PDB file of C-alpha atoms in Angstrom:
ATOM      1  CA  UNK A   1      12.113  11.951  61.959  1.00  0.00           C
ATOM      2  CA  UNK A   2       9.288  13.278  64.490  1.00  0.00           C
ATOM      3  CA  UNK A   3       7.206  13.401  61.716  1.00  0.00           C
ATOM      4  CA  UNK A   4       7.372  10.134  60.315  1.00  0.00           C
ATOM      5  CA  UNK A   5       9.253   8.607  63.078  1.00  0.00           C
ATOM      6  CA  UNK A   6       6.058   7.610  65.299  1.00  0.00           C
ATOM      7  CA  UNK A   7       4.912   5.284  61.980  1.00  0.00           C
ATOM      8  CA  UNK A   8       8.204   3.706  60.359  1.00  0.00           C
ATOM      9  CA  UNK A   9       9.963   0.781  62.183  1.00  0.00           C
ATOM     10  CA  UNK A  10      12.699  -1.623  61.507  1.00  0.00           C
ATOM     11  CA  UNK A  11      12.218  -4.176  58.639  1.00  0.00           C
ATOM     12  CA  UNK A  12       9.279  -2.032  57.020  1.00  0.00           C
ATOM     13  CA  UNK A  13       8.988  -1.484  52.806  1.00  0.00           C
ATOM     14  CA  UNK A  14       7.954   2.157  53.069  1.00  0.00           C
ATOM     15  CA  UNK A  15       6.690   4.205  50.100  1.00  0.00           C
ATOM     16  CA  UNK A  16       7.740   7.510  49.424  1.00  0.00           C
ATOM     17  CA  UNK A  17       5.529   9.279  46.536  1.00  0.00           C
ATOM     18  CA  UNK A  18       7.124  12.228  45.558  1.00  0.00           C
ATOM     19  CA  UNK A  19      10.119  12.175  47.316  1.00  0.00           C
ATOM     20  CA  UNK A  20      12.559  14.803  45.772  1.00  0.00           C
ATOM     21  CA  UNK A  21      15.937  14.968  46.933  1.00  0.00           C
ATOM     22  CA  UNK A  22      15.044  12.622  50.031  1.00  0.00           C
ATOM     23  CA  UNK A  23      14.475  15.405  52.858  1.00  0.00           C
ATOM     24  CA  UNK A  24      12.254  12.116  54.336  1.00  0.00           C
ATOM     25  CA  UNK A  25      13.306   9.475  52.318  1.00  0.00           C
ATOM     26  CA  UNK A  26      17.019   9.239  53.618  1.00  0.00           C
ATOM     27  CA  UNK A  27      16.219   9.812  57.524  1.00  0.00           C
ATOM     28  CA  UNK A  28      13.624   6.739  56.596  1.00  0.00           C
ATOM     29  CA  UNK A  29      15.863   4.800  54.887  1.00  0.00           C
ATOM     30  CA  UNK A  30      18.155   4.836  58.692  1.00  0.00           C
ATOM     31  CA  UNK A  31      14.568   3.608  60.545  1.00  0.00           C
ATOM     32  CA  UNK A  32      13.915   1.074  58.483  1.00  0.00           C
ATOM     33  CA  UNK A  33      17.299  -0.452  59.151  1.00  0.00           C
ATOM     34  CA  UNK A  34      19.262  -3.129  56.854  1.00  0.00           C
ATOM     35  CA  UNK A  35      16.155  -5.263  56.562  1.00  0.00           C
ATOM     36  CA  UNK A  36      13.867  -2.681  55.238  1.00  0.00           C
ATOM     37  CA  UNK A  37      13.827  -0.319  52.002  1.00  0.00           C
ATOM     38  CA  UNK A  38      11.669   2.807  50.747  1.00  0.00           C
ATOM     39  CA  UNK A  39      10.684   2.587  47.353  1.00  0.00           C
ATOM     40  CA  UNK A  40      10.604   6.378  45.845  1.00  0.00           C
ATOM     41  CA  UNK A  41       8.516   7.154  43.417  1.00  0.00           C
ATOM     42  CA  UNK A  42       8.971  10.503  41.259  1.00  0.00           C
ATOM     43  CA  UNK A  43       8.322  12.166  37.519  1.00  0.00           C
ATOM     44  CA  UNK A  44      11.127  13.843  37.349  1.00  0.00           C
ATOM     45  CA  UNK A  45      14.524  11.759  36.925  1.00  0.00           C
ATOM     46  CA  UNK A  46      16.621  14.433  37.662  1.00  0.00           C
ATOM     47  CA  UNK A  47      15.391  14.694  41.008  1.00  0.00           C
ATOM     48  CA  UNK A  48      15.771  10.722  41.321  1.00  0.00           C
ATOM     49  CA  UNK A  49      19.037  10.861  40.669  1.00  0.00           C
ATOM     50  CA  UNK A  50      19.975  13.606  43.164  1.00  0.00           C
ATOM     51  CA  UNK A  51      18.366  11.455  45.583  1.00  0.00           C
ATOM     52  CA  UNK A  52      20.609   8.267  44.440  1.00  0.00           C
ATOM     53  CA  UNK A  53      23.613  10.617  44.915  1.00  0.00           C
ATOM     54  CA  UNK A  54      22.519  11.784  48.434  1.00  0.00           C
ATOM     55  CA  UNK A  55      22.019   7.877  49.368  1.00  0.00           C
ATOM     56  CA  UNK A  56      25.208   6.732  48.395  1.00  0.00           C
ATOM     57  CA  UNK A  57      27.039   9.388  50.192  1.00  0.00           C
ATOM     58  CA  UNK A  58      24.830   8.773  53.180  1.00  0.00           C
ATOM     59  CA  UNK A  59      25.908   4.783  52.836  1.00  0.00           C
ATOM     60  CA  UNK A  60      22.284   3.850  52.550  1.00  0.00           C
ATOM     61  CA  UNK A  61      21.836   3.686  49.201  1.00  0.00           C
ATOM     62  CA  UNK A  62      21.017  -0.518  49.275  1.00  0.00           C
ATOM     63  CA  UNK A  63      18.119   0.431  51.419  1.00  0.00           C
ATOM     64  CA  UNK A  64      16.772   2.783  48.880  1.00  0.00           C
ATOM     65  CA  UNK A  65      14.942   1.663  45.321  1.00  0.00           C
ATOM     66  CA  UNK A  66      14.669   4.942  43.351  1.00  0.00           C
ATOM     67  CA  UNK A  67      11.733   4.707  40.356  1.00  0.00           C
ATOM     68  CA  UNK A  68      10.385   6.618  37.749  1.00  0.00           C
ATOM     69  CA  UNK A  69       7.036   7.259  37.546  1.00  0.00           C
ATOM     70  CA  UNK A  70       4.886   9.094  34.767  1.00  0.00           C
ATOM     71  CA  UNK A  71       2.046  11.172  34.641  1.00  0.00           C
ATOM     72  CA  UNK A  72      -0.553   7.810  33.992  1.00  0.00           C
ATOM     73  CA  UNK A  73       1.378   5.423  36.882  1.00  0.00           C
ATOM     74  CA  UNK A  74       3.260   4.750  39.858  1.00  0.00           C
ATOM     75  CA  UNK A  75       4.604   1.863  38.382  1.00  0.00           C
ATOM     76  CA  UNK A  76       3.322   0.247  41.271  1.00  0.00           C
ATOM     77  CA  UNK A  77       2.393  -2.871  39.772  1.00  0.00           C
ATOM     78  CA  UNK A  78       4.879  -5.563  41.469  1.00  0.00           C
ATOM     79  CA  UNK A  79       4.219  -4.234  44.932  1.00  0.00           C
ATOM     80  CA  UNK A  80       0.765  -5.205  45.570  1.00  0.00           C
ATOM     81  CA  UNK A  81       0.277  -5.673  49.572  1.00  0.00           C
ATOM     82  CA  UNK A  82       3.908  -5.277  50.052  1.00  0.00           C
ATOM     83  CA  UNK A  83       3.958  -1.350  51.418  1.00  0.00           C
ATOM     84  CA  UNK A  84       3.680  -1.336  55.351  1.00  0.00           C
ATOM     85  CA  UNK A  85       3.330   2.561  55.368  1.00  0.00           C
ATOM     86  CA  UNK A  86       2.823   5.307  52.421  1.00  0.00           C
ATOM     87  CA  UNK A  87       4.309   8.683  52.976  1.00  0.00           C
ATOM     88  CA  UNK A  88       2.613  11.827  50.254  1.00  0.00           C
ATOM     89  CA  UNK A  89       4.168  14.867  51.600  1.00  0.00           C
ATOM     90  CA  UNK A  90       3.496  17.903  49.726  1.00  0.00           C
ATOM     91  CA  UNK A  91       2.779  16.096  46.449  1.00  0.00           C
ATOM     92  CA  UNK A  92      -1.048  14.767  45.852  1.00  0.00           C
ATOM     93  CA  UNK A  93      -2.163  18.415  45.084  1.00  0.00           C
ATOM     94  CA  UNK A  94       0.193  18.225  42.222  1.00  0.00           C
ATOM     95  CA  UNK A  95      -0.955  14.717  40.673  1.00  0.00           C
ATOM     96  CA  UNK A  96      -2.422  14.887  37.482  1.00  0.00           C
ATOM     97  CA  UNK A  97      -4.690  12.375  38.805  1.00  0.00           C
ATOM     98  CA  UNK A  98      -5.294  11.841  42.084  1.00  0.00           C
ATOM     99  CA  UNK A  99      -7.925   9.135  42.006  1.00  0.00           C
ATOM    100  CA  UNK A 100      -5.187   6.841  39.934  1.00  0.00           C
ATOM    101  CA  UNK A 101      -2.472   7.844  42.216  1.00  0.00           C
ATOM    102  CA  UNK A 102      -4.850   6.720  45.633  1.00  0.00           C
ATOM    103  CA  UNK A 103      -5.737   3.761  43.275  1.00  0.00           C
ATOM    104  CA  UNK A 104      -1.927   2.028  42.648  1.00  0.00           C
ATOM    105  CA  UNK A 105      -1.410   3.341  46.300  1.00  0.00           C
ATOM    106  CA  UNK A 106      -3.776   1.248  47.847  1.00  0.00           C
ATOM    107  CA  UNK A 107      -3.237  -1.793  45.870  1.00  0.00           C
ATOM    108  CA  UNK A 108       0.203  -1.869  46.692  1.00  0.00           C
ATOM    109  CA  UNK A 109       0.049  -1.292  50.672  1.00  0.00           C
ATOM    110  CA  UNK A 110      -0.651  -4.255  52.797  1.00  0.00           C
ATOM    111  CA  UNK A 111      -4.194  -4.415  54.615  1.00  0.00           C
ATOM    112  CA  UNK A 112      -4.542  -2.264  57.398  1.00  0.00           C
ATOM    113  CA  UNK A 113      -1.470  -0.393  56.387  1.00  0.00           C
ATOM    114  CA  UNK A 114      -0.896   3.484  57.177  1.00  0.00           C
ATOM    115  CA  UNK A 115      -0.374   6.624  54.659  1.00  0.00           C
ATOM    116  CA  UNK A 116       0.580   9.633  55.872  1.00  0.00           C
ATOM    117  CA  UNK A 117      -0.800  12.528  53.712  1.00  0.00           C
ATOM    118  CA  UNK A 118       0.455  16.232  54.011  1.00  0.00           C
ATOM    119  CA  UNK A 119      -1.015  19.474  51.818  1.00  0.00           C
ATOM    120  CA  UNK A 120       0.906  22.537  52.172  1.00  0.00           C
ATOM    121  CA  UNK A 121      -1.381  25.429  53.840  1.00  0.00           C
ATOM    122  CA  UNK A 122       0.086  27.723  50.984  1.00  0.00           C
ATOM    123  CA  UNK A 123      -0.725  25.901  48.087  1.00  0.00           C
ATOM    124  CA  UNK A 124      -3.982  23.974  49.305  1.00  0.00           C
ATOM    125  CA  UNK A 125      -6.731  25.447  51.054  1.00  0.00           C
ATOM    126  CA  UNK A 126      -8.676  23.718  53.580  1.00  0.00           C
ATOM    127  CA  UNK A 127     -11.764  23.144  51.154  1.00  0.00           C
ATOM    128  CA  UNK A 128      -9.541  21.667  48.305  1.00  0.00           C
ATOM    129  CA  UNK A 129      -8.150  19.402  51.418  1.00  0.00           C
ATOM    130  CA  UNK A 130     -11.526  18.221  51.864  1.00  0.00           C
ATOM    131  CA  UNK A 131     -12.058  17.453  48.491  1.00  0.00           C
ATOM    132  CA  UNK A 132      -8.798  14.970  48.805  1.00  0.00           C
ATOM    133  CA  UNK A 133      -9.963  13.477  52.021  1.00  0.00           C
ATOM    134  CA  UNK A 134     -13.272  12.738  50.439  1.00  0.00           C
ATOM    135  CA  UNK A 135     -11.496  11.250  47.297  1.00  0.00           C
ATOM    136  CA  UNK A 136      -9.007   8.982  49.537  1.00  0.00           C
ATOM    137  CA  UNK A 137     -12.044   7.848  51.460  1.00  0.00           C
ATOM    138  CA  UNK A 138     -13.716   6.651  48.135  1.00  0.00           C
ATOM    139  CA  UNK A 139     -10.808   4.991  46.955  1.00  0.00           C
ATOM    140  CA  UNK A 140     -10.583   2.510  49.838  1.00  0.00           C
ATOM    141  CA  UNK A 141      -8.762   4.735  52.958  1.00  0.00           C
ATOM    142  CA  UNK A 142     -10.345   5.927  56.045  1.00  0.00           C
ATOM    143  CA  UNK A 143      -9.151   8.598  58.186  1.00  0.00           C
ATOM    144  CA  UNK A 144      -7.335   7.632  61.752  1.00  0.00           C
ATOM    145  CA  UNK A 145      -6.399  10.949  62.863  1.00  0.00           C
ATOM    146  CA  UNK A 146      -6.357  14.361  61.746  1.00  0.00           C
ATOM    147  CA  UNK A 147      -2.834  15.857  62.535  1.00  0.00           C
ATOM    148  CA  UNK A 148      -0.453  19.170  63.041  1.00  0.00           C
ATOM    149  CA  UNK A 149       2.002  19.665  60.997  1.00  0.00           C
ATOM    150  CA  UNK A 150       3.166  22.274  60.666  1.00  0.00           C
ATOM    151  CA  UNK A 151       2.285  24.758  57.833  1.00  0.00           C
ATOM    152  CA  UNK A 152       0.274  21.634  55.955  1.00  0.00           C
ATOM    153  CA  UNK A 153      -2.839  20.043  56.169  1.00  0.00           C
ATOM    154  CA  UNK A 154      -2.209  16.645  57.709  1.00  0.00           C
ATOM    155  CA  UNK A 155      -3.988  13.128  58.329  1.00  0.00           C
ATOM    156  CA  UNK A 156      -2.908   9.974  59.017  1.00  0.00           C
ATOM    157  CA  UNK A 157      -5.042   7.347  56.938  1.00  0.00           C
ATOM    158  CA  UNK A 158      -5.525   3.685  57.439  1.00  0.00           C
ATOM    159  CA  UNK A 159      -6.361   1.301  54.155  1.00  0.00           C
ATOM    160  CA  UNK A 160      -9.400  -0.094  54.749  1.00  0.00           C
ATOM    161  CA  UNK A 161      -9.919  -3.775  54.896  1.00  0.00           C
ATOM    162  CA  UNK A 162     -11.863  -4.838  51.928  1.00  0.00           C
ATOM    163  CA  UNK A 163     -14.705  -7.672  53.185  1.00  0.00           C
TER     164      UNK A 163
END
């Protein structure tokens, strides 16, 4: 909640790529309130279904829309402009393809919309970091801040308005 709690408010459609078990997409799920939902996007079903479990024992499983992705989409494709703010925590480094992934990302956030996007220290080094940065920037984001989070590599991007 500190982390993503200063970008998620009541009402919002919030997209969680990569989202496990939920760690962030259940305490999201409560900010967005009855109004809002968090789409979840993951490869692995298993770990979408552990998620459904978690949500339905948590009672906000109607707030939630668990989907399957695969290694070539997001499945992404009925939410253009409808994402108000894009969480990737701990997840782009492992994308088969990361220019696709910004791609369907970006397409389905509304203009002006934020993503927060976090790299692991352990797994990412700062020059590999860089490389992402520079390959969000030139599909269509633009860096607002850099952040600390800890143990990860952290920036809060903005989609940019196309003229």
């Amino acid at each position: 909640e500190q982390i993503v709690g200063p970008y998620v408010r009541e009402g919002m459609t919030v997209l969680d790529v990569g989202p496990g078990m939920g760690f962030f997409s259940l305490p999201m799920a409560r900010m967005v309130g009855e109004r809002g939902r968090v789409i979840c996007v993951d490869i692995q079903e298993k770990m979408l279904e552990s998620l459904r479990k978690r949500a339905r024992r948590a009672g906000l499983l109607g707030r939630i829309e668990a989907r399957l992705a695969s290694q070539f989409s997001l499945s992404l494709d009925d939410m253009s402009g409808t994402i108000d703010f894009t969480l990737a925590f701990a997840v782009v480094h492992e994308m088969p393809d990361q220019a696709l992934m910004f791609e369907e990302v970006r397409r389905a956030m509304k203009p002006s919309a934020l993503m927060l996007l976090c790299e692991p220290v352990g797994h990412v080094t700062q020059l590999d970091f860089n490389e992402t940065l520079a390959l969000a920037h030139s599909h269509g984001f633009e860096t607002v801040e850099m952040l600390k989070v800890k143990r990860n590599h952290s920036v809060l991007m903005r989609k940019k308005n196309q003229a």
